[in-house]
Short mmCIF file of C-alpha atoms in Angstrom, two decimals:
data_model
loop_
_atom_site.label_atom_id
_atom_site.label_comp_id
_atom_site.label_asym_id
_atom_site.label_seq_id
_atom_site.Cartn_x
_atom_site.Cartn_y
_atom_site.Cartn_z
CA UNK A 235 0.00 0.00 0.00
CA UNK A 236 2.85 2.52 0.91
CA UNK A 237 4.22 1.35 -2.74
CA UNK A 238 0.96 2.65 -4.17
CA UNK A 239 0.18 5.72 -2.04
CA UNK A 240 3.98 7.09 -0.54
CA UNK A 241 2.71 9.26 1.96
CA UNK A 242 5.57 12.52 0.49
CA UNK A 243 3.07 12.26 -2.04
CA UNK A 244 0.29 13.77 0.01
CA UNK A 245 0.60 17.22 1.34
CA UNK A 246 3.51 19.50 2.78
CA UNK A 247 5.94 18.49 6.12
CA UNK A 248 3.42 19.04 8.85
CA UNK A 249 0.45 18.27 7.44
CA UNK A 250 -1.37 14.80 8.02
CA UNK A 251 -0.18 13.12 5.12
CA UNK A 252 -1.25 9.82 6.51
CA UNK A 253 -4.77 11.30 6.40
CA UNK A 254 -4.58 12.31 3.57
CA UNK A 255 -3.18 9.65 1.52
CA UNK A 256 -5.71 7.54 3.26
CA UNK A 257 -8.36 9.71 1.67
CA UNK A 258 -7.08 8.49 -1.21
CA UNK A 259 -7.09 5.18 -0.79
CA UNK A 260 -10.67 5.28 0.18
CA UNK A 261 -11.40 7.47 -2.45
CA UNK A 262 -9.74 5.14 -5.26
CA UNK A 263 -11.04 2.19 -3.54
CA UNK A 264 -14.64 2.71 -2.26
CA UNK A 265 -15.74 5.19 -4.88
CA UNK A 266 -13.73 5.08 -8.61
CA UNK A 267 -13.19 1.17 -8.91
CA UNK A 268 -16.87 0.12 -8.27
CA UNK A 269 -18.11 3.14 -10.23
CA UNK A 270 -15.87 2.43 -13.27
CA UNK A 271 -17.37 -1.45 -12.99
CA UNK A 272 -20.59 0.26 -12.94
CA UNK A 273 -19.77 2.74 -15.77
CA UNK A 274 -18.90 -0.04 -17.63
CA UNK A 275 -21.85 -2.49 -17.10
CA UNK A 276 -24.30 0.34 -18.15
CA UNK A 277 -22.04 1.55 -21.27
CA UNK A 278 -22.72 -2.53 -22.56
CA UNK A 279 -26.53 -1.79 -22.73
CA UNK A 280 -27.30 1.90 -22.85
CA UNK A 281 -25.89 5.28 -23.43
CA UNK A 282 -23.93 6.30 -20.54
CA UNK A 283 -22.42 9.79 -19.26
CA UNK A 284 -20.53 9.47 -16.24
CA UNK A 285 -18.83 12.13 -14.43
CA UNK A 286 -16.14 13.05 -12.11
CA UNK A 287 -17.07 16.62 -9.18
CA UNK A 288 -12.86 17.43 -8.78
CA UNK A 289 -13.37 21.17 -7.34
CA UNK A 290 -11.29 20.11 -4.42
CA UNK A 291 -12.38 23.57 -2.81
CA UNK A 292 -15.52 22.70 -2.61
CA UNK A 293 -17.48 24.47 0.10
CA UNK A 294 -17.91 22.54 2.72
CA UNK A 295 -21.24 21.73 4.48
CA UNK A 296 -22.28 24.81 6.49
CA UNK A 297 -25.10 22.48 8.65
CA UNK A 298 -22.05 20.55 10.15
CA UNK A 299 -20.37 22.38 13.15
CA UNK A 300 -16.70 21.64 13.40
CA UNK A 301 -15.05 22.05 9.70
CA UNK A 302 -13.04 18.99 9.00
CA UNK A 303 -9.12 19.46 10.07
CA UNK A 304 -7.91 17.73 6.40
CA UNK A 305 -8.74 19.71 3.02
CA UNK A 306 -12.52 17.64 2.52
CA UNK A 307 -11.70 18.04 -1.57
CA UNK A 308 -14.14 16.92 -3.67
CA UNK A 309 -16.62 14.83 -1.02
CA UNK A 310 -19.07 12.93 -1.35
CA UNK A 311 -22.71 15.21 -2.75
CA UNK A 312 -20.06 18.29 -2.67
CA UNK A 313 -21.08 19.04 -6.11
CA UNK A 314 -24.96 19.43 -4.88
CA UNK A 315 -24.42 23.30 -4.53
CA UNK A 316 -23.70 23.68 -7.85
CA UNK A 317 -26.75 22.03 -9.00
CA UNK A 318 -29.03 23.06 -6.54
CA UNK A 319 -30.20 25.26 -3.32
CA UNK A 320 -29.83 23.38 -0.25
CA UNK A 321 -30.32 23.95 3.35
CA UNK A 322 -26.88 22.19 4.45
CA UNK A 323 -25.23 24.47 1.88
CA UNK A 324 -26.56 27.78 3.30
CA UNK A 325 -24.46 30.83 3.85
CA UNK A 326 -21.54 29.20 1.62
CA UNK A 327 -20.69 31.04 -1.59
CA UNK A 328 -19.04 30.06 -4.57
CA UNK A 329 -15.88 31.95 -5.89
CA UNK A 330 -16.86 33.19 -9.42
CA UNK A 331 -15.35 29.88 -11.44
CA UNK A 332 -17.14 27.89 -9.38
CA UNK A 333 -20.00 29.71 -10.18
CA UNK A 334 -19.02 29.12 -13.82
CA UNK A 335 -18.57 25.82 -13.17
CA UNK A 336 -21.95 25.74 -11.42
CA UNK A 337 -23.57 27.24 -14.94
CA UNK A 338 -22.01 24.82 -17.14
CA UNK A 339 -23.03 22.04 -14.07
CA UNK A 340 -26.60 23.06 -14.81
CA UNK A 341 -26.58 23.02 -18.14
CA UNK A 342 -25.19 19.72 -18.87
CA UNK A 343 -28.08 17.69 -15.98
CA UNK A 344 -30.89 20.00 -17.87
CA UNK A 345 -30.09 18.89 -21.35
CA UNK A 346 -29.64 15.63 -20.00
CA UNK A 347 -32.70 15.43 -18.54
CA UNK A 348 -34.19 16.77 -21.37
CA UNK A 349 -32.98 15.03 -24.52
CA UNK A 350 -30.94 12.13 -22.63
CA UNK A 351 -27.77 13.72 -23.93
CA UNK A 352 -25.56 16.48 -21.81
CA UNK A 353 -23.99 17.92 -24.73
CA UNK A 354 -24.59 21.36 -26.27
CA UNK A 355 -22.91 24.22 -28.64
CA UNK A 356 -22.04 26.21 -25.47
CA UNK A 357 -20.49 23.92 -23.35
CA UNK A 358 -17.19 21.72 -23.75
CA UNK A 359 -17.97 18.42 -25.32
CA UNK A 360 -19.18 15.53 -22.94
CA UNK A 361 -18.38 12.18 -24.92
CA UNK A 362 -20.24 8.92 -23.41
CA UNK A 363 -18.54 5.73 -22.01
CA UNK A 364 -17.50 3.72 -24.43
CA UNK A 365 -16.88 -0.06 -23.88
CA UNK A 366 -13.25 -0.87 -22.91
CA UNK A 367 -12.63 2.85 -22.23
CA UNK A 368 -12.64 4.24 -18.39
CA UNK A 369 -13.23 7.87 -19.81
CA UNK A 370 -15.48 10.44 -17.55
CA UNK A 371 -16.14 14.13 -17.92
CA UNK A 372 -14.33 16.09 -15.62
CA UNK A 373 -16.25 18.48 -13.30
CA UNK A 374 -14.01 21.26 -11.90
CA UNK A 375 -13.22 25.04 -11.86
CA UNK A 376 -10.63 26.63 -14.64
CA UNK A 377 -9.73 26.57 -17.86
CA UNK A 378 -8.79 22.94 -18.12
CA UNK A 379 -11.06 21.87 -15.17
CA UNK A 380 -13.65 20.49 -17.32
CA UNK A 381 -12.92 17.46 -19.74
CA UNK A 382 -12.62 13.97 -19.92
CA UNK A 383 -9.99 11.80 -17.51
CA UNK A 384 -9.82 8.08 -17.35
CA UNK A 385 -11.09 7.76 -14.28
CA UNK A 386 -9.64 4.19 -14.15
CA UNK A 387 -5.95 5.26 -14.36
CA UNK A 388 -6.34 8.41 -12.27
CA UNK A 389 -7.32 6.32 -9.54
CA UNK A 390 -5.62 3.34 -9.53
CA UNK A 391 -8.66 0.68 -10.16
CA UNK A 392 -6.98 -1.89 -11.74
CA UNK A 393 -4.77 -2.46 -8.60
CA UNK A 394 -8.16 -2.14 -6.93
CA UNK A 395 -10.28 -4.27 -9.06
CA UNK A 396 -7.12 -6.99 -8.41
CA UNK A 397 -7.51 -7.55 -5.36
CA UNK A 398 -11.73 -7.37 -5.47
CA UNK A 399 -11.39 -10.87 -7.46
#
């Protein structure tokens, strides 16, 4: 595991670079390997779109009292705010790319939900998952924040999916 995730990897001297390199391996573990199975299962039978929220200064939930002492990144339903109002969001603000991000966020899951496609002329191009590919659309601030990774090799999944058999 240290092989995989060397904890100088993760953070500056001082910080809890155990923590967060075991983020990481929770992250990679729990959440990208069984959705890139899943990604791929679904790509077999119908169109698929898959996505992956990396504004790793996301807000953080303003309902929760104490603030989590590692960066939170991009948690779990952190991308919410950008798609919606929510109570557990409330008094949190979005820096002005997030709020772009948060535009071209809405625009995609509206199209989507309207035509079963998330691509349009005015945002960057959203290509589905293709069988044998791990591709997923990006989902983060900046210039090159939005466009598509393989989620698979980002994130380590074929170590993962290894030792899952």
């Amino acid at each position: 595991m240290l092989a995989r995730y060397p904890l100088d990897k993760y953070g500056e001297p001082g910080t809890s670079r155990a923590g967060l390199a075991m983020q990481s391996v929770m992250t990679d573990h729990l959440w990208a390997s069984p959705a890139t199975e899943t990604n791929r299962l679904l790509a077999a039978r119908v169109p698929t779109y898959a996505y992956e929220f990396a504004d790793r200064w996301a807000p953080w939930v303003s309902s929760t009292p104490v603030v989590p002492s590692l960066p939170t990144g991009a948690s779990h339903a952190s991308e919410l705010q950008y798609l919606f109002e929510a109570d557990y969001f409330a008094g949190r603000t979005l820096s002005p790319a997030q709020s772009r991000l948060s535009g071209t966020m809405i625009d995609y899951w509206s199209r989507f939900a309207r035509h079963g496609d998330p691509n349009g002329t005015a945002t960057p191009p959203w290509p589905a998952v293709r069988a044998g590919q791990d591709n997923v659309q990006r989902l983060a601030p900046g210039a090159s924040g939005i466009r598509p990774v393989n989620l698979c090799r980002e994130h380590q999944c074929r170590f993962w999916q290894s030792l899952d058999r």
